[in-house]
Structures are given as structure tokens and as C-alpha cells.
PDB file of C-alpha atoms in Angstrom:
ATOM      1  CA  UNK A   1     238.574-166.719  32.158  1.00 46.00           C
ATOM      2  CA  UNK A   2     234.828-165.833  32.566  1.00 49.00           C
ATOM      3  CA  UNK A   3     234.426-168.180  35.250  1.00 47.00           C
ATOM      4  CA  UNK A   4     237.358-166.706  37.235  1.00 51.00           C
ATOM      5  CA  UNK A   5     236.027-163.366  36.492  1.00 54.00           C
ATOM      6  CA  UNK A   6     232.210-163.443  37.546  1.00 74.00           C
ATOM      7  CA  UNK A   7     233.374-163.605  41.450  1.00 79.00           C
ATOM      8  CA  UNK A   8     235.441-160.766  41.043  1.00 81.00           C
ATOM      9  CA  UNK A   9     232.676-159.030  39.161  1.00 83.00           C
ATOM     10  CA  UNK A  10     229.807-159.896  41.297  1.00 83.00           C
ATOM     11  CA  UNK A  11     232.333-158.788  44.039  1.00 85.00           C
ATOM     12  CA  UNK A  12     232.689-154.817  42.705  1.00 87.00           C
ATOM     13  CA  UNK A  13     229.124-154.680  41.834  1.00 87.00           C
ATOM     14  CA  UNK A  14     227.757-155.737  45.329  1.00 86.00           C
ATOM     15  CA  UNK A  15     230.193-152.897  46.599  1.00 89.00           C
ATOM     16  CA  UNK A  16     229.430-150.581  45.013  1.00 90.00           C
ATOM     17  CA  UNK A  17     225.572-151.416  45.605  1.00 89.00           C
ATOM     18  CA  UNK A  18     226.109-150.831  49.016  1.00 90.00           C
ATOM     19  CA  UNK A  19     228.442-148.091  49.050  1.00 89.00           C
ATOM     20  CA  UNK A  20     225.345-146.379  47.014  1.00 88.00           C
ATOM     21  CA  UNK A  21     223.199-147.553  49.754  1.00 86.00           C
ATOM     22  CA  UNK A  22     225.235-146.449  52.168  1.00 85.00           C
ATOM     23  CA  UNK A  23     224.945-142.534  50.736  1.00 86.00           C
ATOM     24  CA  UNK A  24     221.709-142.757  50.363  1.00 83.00           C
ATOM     25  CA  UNK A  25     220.286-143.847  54.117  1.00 83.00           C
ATOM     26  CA  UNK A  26     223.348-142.169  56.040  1.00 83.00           C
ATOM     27  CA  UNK A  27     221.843-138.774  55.949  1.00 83.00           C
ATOM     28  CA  UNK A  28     218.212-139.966  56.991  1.00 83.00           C
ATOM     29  CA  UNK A  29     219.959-142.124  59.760  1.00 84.00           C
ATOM     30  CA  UNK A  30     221.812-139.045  61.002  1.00 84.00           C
ATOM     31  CA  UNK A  31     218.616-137.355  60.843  1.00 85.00           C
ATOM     32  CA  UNK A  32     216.810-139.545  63.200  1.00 86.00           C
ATOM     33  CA  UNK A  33     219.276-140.006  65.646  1.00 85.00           C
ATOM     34  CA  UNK A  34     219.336-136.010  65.807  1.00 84.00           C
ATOM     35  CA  UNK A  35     215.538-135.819  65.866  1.00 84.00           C
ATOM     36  CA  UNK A  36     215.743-137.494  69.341  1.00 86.00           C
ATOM     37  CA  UNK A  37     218.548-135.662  71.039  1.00 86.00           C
ATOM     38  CA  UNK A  38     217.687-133.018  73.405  1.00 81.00           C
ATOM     39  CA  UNK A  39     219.595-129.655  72.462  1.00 78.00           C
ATOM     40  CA  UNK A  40     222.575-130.282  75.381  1.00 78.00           C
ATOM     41  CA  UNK A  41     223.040-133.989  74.226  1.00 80.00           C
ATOM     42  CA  UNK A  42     223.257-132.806  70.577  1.00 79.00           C
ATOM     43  CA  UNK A  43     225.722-130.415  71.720  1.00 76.00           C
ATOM     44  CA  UNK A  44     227.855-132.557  73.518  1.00 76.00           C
ATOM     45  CA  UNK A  45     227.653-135.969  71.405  1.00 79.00           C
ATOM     46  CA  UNK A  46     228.622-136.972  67.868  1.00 77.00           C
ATOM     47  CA  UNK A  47     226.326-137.453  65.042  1.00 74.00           C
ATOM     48  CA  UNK A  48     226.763-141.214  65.645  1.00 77.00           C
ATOM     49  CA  UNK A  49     226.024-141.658  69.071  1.00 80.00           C
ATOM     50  CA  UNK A  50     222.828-142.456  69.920  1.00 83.00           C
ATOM     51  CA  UNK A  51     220.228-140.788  71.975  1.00 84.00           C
ATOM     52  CA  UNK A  52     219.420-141.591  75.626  1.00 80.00           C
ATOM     53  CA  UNK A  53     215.929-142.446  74.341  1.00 79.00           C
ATOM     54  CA  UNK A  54     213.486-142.565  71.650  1.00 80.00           C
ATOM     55  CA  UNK A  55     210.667-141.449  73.502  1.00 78.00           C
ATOM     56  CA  UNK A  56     211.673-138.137  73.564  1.00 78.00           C
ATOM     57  CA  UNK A  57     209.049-136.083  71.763  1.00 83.00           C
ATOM     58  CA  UNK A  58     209.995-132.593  72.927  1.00 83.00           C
ATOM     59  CA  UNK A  59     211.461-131.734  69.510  1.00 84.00           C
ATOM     60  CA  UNK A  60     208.834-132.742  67.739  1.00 87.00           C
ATOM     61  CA  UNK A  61     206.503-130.607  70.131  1.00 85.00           C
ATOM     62  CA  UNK A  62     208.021-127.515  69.429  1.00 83.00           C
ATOM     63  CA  UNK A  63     208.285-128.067  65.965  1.00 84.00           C
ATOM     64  CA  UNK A  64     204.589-128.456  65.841  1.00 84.00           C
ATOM     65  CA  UNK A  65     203.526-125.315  67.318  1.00 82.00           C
ATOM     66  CA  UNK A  66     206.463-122.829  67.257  1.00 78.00           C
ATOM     67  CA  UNK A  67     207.254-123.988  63.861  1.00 76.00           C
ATOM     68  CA  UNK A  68     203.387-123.861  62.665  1.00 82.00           C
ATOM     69  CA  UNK A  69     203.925-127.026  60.867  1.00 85.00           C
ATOM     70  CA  UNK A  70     200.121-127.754  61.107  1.00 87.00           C
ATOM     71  CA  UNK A  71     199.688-124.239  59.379  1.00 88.00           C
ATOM     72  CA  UNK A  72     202.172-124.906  56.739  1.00 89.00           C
ATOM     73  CA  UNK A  73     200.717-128.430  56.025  1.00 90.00           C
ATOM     74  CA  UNK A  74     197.292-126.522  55.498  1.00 92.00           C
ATOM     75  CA  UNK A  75     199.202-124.307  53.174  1.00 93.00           C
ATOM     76  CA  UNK A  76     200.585-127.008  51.436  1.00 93.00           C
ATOM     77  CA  UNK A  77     197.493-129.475  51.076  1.00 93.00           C
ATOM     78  CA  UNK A  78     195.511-126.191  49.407  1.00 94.00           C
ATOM     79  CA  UNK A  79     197.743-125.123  46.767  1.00 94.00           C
ATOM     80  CA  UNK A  80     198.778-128.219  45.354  1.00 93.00           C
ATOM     81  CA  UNK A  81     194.899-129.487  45.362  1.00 94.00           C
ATOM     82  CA  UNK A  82     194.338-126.430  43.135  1.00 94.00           C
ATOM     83  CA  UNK A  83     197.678-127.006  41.517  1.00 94.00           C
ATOM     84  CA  UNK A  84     196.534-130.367  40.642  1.00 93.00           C
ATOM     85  CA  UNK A  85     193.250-129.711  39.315  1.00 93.00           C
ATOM     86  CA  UNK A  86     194.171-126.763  37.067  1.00 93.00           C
ATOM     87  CA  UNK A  87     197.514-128.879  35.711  1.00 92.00           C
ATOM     88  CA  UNK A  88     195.026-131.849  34.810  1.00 91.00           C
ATOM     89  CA  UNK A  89     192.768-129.930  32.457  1.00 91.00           C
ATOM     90  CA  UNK A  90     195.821-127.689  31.075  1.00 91.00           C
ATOM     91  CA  UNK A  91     197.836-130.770  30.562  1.00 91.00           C
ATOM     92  CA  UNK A  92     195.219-133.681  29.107  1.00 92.00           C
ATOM     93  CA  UNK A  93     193.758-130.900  26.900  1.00 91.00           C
ATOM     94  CA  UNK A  94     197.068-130.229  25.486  1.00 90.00           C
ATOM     95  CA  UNK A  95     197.729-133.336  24.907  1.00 90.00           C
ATOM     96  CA  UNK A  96     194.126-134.031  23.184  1.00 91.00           C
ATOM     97  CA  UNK A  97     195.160-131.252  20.655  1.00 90.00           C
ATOM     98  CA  UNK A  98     198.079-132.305  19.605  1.00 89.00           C
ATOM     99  CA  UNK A  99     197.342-136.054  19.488  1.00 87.00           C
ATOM    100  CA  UNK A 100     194.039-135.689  17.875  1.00 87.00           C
ATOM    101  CA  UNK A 101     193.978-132.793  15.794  1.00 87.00           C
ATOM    102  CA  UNK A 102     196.296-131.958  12.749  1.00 85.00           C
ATOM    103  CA  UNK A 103     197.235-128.526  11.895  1.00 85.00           C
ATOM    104  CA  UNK A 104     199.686-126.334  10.814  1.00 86.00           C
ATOM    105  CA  UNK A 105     202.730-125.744  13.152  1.00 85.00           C
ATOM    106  CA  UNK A 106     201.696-128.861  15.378  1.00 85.00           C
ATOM    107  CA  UNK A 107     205.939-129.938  15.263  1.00 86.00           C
ATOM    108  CA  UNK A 108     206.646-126.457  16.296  1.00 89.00           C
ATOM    109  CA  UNK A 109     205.010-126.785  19.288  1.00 86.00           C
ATOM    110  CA  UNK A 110     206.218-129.990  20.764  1.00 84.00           C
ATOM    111  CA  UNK A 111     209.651-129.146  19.214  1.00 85.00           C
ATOM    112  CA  UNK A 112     208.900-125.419  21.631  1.00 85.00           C
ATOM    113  CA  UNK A 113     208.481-127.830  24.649  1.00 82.00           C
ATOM    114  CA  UNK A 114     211.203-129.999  24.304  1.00 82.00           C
ATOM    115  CA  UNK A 115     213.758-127.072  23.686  1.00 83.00           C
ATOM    116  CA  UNK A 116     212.375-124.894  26.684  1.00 82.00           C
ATOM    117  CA  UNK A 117     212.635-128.457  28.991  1.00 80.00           C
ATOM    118  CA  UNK A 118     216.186-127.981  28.420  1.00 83.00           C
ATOM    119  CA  UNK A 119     216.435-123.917  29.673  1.00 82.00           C
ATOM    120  CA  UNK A 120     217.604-123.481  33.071  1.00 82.00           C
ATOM    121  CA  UNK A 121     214.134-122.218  35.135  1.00 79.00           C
ATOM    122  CA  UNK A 122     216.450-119.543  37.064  1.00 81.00           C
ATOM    123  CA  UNK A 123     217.326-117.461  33.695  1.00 84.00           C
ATOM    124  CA  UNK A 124     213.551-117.076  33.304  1.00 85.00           C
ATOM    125  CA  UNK A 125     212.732-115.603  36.391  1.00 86.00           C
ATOM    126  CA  UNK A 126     213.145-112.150  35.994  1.00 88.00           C
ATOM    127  CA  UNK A 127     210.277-112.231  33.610  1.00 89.00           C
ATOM    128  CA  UNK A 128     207.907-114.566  35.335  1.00 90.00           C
ATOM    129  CA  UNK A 129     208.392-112.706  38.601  1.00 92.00           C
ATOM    130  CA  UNK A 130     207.598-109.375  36.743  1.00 93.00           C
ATOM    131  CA  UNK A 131     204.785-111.178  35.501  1.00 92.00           C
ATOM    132  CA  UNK A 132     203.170-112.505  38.326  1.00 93.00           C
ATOM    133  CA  UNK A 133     203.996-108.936  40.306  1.00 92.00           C
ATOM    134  CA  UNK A 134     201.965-107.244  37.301  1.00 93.00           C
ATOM    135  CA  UNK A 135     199.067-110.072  37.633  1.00 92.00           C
ATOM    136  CA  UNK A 136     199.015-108.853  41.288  1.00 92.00           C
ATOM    137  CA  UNK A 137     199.610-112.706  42.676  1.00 92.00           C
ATOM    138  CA  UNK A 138     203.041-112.106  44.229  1.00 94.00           C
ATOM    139  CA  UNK A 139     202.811-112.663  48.130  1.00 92.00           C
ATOM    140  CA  UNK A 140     199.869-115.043  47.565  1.00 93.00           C
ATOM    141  CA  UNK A 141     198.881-118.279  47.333  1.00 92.00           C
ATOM    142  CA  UNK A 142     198.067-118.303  43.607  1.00 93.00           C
ATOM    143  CA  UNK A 143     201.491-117.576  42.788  1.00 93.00           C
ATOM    144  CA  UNK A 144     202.586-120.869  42.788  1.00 93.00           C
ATOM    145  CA  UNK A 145     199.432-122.082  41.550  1.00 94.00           C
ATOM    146  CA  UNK A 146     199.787-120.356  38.796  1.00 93.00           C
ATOM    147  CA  UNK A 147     203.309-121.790  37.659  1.00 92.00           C
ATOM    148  CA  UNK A 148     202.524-125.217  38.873  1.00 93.00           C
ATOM    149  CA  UNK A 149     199.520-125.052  36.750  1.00 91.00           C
ATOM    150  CA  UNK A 150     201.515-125.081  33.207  1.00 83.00           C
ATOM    151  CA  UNK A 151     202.493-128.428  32.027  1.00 75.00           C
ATOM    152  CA  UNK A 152     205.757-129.849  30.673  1.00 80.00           C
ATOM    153  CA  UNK A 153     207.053-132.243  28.144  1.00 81.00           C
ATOM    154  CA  UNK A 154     207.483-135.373  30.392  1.00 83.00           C
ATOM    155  CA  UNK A 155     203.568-134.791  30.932  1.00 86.00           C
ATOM    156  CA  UNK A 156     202.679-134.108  27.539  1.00 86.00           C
ATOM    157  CA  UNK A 157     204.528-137.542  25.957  1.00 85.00           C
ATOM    158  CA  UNK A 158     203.142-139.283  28.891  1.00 85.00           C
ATOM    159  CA  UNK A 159     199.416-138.540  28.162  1.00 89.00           C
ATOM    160  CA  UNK A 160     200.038-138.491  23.918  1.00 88.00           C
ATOM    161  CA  UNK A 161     201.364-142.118  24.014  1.00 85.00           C
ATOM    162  CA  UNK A 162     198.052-142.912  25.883  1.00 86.00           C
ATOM    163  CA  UNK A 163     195.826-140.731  23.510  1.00 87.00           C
ATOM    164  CA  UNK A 164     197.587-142.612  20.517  1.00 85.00           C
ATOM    165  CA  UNK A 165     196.231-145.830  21.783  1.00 84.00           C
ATOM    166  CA  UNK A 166     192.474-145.183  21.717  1.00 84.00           C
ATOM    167  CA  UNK A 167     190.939-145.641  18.272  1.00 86.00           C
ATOM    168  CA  UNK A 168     189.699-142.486  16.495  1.00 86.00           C
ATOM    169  CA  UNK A 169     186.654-144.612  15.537  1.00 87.00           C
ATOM    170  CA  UNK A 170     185.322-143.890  19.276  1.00 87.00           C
ATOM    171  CA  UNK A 171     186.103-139.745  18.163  1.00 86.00           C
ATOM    172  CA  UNK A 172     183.934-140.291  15.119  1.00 86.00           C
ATOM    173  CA  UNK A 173     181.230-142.530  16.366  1.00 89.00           C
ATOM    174  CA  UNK A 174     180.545-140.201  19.268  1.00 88.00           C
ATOM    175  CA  UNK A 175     180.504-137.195  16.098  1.00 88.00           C
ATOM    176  CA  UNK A 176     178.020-139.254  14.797  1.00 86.00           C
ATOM    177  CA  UNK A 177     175.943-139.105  17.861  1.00 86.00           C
ATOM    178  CA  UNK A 178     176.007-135.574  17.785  1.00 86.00           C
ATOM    179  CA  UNK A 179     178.984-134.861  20.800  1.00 86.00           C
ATOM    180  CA  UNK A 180     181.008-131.776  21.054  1.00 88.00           C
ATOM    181  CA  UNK A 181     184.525-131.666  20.542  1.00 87.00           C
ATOM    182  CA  UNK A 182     184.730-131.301  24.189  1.00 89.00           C
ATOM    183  CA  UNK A 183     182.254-133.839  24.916  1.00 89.00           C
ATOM    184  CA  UNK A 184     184.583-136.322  23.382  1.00 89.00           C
ATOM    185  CA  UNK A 185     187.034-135.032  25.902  1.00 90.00           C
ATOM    186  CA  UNK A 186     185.289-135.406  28.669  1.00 88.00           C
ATOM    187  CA  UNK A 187     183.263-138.677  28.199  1.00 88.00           C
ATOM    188  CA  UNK A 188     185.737-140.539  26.041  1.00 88.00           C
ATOM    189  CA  UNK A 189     189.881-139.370  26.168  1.00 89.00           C
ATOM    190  CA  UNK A 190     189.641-138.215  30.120  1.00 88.00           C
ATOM    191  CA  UNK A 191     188.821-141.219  31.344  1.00 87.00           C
ATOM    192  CA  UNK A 192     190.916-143.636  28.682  1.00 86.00           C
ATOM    193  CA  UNK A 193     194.112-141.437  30.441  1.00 87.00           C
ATOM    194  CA  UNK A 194     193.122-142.352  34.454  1.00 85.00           C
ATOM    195  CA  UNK A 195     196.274-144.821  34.432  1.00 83.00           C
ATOM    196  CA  UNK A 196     198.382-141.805  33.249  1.00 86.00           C
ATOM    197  CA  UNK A 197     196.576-138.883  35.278  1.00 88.00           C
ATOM    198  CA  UNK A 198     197.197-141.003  38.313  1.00 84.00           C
ATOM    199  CA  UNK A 199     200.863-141.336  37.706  1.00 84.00           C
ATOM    200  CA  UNK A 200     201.423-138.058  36.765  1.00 87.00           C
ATOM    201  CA  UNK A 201     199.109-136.697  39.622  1.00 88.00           C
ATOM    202  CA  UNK A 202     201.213-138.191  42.397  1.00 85.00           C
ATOM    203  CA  UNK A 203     204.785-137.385  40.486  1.00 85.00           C
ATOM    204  CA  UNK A 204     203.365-133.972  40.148  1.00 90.00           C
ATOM    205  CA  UNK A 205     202.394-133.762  43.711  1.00 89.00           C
ATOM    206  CA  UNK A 206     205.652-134.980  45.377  1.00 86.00           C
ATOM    207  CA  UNK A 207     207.328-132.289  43.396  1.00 89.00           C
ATOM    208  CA  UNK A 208     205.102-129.401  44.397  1.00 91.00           C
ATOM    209  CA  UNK A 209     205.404-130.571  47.630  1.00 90.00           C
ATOM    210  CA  UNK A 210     209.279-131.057  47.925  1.00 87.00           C
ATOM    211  CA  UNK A 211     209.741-127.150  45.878  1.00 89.00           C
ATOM    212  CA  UNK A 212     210.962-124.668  48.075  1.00 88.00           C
ATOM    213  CA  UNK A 213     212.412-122.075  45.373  1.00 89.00           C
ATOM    214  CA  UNK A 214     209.006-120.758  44.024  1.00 92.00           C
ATOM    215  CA  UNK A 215     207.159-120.421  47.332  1.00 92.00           C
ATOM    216  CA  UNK A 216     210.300-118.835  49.197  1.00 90.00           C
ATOM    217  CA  UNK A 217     210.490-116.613  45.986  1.00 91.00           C
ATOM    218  CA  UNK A 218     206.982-115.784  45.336  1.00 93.00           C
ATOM    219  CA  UNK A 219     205.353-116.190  48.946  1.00 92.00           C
ATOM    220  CA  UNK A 220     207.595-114.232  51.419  1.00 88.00           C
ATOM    221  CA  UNK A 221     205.396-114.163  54.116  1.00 88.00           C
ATOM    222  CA  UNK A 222     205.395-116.340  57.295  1.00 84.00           C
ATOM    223  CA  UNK A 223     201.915-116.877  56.975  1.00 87.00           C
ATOM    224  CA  UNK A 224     201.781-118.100  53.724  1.00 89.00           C
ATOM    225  CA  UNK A 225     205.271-120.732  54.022  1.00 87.00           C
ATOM    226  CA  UNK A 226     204.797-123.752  52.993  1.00 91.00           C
ATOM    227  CA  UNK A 227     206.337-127.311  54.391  1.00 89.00           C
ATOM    228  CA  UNK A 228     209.438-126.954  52.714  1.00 86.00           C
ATOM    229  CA  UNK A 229     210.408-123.009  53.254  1.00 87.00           C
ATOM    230  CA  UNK A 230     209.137-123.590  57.411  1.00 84.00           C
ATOM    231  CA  UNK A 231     212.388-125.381  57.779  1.00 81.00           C
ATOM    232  CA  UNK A 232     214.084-121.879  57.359  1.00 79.00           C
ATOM    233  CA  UNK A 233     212.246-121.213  60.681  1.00 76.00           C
ATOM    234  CA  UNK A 234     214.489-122.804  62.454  1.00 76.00           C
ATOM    235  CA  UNK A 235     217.695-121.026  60.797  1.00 73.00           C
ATOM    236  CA  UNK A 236     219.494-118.328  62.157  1.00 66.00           C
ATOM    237  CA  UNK A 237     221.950-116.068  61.072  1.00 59.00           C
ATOM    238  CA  UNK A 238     224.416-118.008  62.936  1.00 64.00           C
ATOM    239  CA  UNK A 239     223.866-120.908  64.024  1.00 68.00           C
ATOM    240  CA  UNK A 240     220.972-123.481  63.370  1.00 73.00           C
ATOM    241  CA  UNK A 241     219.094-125.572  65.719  1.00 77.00           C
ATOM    242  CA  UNK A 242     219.782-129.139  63.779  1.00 79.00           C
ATOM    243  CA  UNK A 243     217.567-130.824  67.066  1.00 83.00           C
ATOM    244  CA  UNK A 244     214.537-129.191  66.005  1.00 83.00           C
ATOM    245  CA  UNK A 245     215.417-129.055  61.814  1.00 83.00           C
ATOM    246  CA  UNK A 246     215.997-132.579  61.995  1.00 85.00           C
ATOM    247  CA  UNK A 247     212.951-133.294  63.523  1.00 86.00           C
ATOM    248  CA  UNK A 248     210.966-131.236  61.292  1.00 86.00           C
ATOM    249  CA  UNK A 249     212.484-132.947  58.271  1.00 86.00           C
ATOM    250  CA  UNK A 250     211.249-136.312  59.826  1.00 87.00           C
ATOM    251  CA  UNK A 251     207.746-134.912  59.848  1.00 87.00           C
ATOM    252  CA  UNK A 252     207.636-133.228  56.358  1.00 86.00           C
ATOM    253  CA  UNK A 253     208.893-136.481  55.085  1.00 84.00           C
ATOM    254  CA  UNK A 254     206.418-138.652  56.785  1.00 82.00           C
ATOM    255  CA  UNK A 255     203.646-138.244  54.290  1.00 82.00           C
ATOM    256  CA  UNK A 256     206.146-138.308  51.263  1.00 78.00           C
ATOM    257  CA  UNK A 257     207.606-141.687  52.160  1.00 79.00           C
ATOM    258  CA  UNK A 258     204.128-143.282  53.039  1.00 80.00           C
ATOM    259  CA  UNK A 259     202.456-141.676  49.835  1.00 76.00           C
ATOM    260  CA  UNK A 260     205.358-142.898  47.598  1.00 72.00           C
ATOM    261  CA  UNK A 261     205.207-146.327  49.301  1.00 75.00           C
ATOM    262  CA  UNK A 262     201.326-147.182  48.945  1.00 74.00           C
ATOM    263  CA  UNK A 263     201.316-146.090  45.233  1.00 66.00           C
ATOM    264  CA  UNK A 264     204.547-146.556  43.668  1.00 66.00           C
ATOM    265  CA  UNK A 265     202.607-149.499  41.689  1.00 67.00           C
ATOM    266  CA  UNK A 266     200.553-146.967  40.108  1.00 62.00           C
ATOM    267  CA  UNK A 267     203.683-144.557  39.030  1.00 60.00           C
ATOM    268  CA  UNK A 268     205.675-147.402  37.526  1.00 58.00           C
ATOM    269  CA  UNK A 269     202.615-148.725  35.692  1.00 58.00           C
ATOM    270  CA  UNK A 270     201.919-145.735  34.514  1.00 57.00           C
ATOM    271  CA  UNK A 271     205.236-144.955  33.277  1.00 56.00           C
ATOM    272  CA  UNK A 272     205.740-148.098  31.535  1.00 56.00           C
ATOM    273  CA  UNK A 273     202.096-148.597  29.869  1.00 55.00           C
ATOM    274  CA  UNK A 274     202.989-144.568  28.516  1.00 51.00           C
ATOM    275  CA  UNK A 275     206.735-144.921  27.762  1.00 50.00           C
ATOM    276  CA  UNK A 276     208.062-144.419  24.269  1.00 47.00           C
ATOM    277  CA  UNK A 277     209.580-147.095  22.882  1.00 40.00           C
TER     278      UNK A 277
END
């Protein structure tokens, strides 16, 4: 009965392998043949027909400079560099805390990031908008910064399974040698968590740079969008030029795809060596 069965089996599986294939490389494939149509041959052709030619760059052109993609990139690059940098100390010394030190209401506070992980962002943002409007941030780059900044629980267990691994004997002997508390931080736990700050660094930076919500939100102006909200450039009211949004997608996803591709070895390492078992 098993025999008969693993041929049927292997049969659904591989089906529905590539039926999930299928879903997931349909859009992008619709994407690029749209990318290449001019906007009378996307008007008058189907979304599987392909385009007289892929050497037509006009799209991409205009995207370029009417879109101010190279602007937006600039945009981009700066606040999640800052982003980063301010997310690594937050985070790591966080983590240090509560995996090093013991004190009173130490279970409160991971139990308080676990149960906010699971509250909708969108119900808080009456407050953090009022916040950040009272701060005097709103309609600048340091909005965003400022909530990309904070860290969150998949972070935190990430970095305390590492800091659980190094020996508090290295903590003490460094004591001994007359090193501040954040002296051990900095020459000892910071750079016993690279494997994890890498991983989290480049999870933490496709996200930031895939967000549209909190810049559209926060940063309103045109000369502040970002990569994600410049694709409502290209919107109307109406109607939507899909020619030149499709070819903007194509761009923005460029470095995402590339990035993703030349260090996914570090992000599943990373994941793995930190996991909880």
C-alpha cells in the first residue's frame, strides 16, 4: 500500500511545489514584460504578450529622472545607515542587560516585548504620531529613524541566545583587570555577537527598505519620499501608468534581490547558530 502510494504522493507534492512557484514568479514575470512595453503597446497588448524588444530603456529613463529615483535612493541609503547604527547599540545593549545582569522585574520585561510583538502597529499610531509631532520630527527624516531605531523581540532572542554562549568568566576576568561595565560591552559581548549583528543588520535593512507605511505617514513631502512611497509618483487619481510603475519596481528591487542573494549565507547562519531550541 505504501509503495502504491509514494507515486501518488510525490505526484501532489511536486504540484503543488510548482503551483506555489508558479504564484510566486508570475507577478515579477508580468512585471518585466511590462517594464519593456512602450505606453501604446501596453495599451493595446495583454499582460502575456511579449514586448517588441528588450532594449527598450525609455521607461526606465523616465523613471530615473521624472521619478527622482536617484533622489529617493539617496533618501533611502541615509536613513536606514542611521537606522542601523542607532538599532545596533539600542538592541545589543538590551540584550547585554537582560542576559547578563539579574534584577528585579527582568521577566516583566521580556514578557512586555513578547506581548506588544503581538499588538497590531496601526492601533498605536495615534500616539506615536502625536509623539513624534510633539518631538518636532514629523515631515523629516528622523521620523523614521526614530521608530526604526527601537528594537523588537525577534532581535532581542536573537542576540540573548548569543550572549548566553560566552562564558561570564571573560565578564569577570576583564572586572579583574579593572574594565567598565561598558568596556566589557564594547571589547568583549559586541564583537562575540558579529554573526548575529550581521544577520540581523541585513534582515533589518531589507525591511526598512521595503516599509512604505511610516515614511508615507511620517514624511509627506516629495522631497523627502523614499524608494518605496516614489512608486505613488506614478499614480493618479485615475488611472496609473503600469509601463513606468513596473519599471520602477524592477529598479527598487534590483539591489534587494542582489543584496539578499550575496548574503543569504550569513542570515541563515545567523539564524540557526541563534535559534532557540
Amino acid at each position: 500500500m505504501n509503495g502504491r502510494s509514494n507515486p501518488v504522493r510525490s505526484l501532489i507534492t511536486h504540484g503543488l511545489l510548482w503551483l506555489a512557484a508558479f504564484m510566486i514568479f508570475f507577478p515579477l514575470y508580468s512585471i518585466v514584460l511590462s517594464a519593456f512595453k512602450g505606453k501604446a503597446e501596453f495599451a493595446h497588448s495583454n499582460i502575456f504578450e511579449w514586448p517588441h524588444s528588450f532594449l527598450q530603456w525609455d521607461n526606465f529613463e523616465y523613471v530615473l529622472h521624472n521619478g527622482k529615483l536617484f533622489h529617493a535612493f539617496g533618501n533611502t541609503i541615509a536613513i536606514t545607515l542611521m537606522s542601523l547604527v542607532g538599532n545596533l547599540f539600542v538592541s545589543t545593549m538590551a540584550a547585554y542587560i537582560l542576559g547578563r545582569f539579574r534584577f528585579r522585574g527582568k521577566i516583566t520585561i521580556l514578557g512586555a516585548f513578547t506581548a506588544v510583538s503581538f499588538i497590531p502597529s496601526i492601533t498605536t499610531q495615534v500616539a506615536t504620531f502625536t509623539i513624534i509631532q510633539k518631538l518636532g520630527l514629523f515631515n523629516t527624516l528622523f521620523a523614521p529613524v526614530l521608530l526604526y531605531i527601537g528594537t523588537d523581540i525577534i532581535q532581542l532572542y536573537v542576540y540573548l541566545q548569543f550572549i548566553r554562549t560566552v562564558p561570564e568568566e571573560l565578564d569577570e576576568s576583564a572586572m579583574l583587570e579593572g574594565a567598565s561595565l561598558f568596556g566589557i560591552y564594547r571589547a568583549i559581548i559586541l564583537p562575540l555577537l558579529a554573526p548575529a549583528i550581521a544577520t540581523m543588520v541585513i534582515i533589518k535593512s531589507i525591511n526598512i527598505y521595503n516599509d512604505m507605511y511610516i515614511p508615507y505617514l511620517y514624511m509627506p513631502s516629495k522631497e523627502l519620499g523614499v524608494v518605496s512611497t516614489s512608486l505613488m509618483r506614478f499614480v493618479a487619481d485615475r488611472t496609473t501608468e503600469w509601463q513606468y510603475m513596473s519599471a520602477a519596481v524592477l529598479l527598487i528591487m534590483a539591489p534587494v534581490i542582489v543584496g539578499f542573494l550575496a548574503a543569504q549565507r550569513y542570515v541563515f547562519a545567523g539564524i540557526v547558530a541563534g535559534a532557540v531550541k
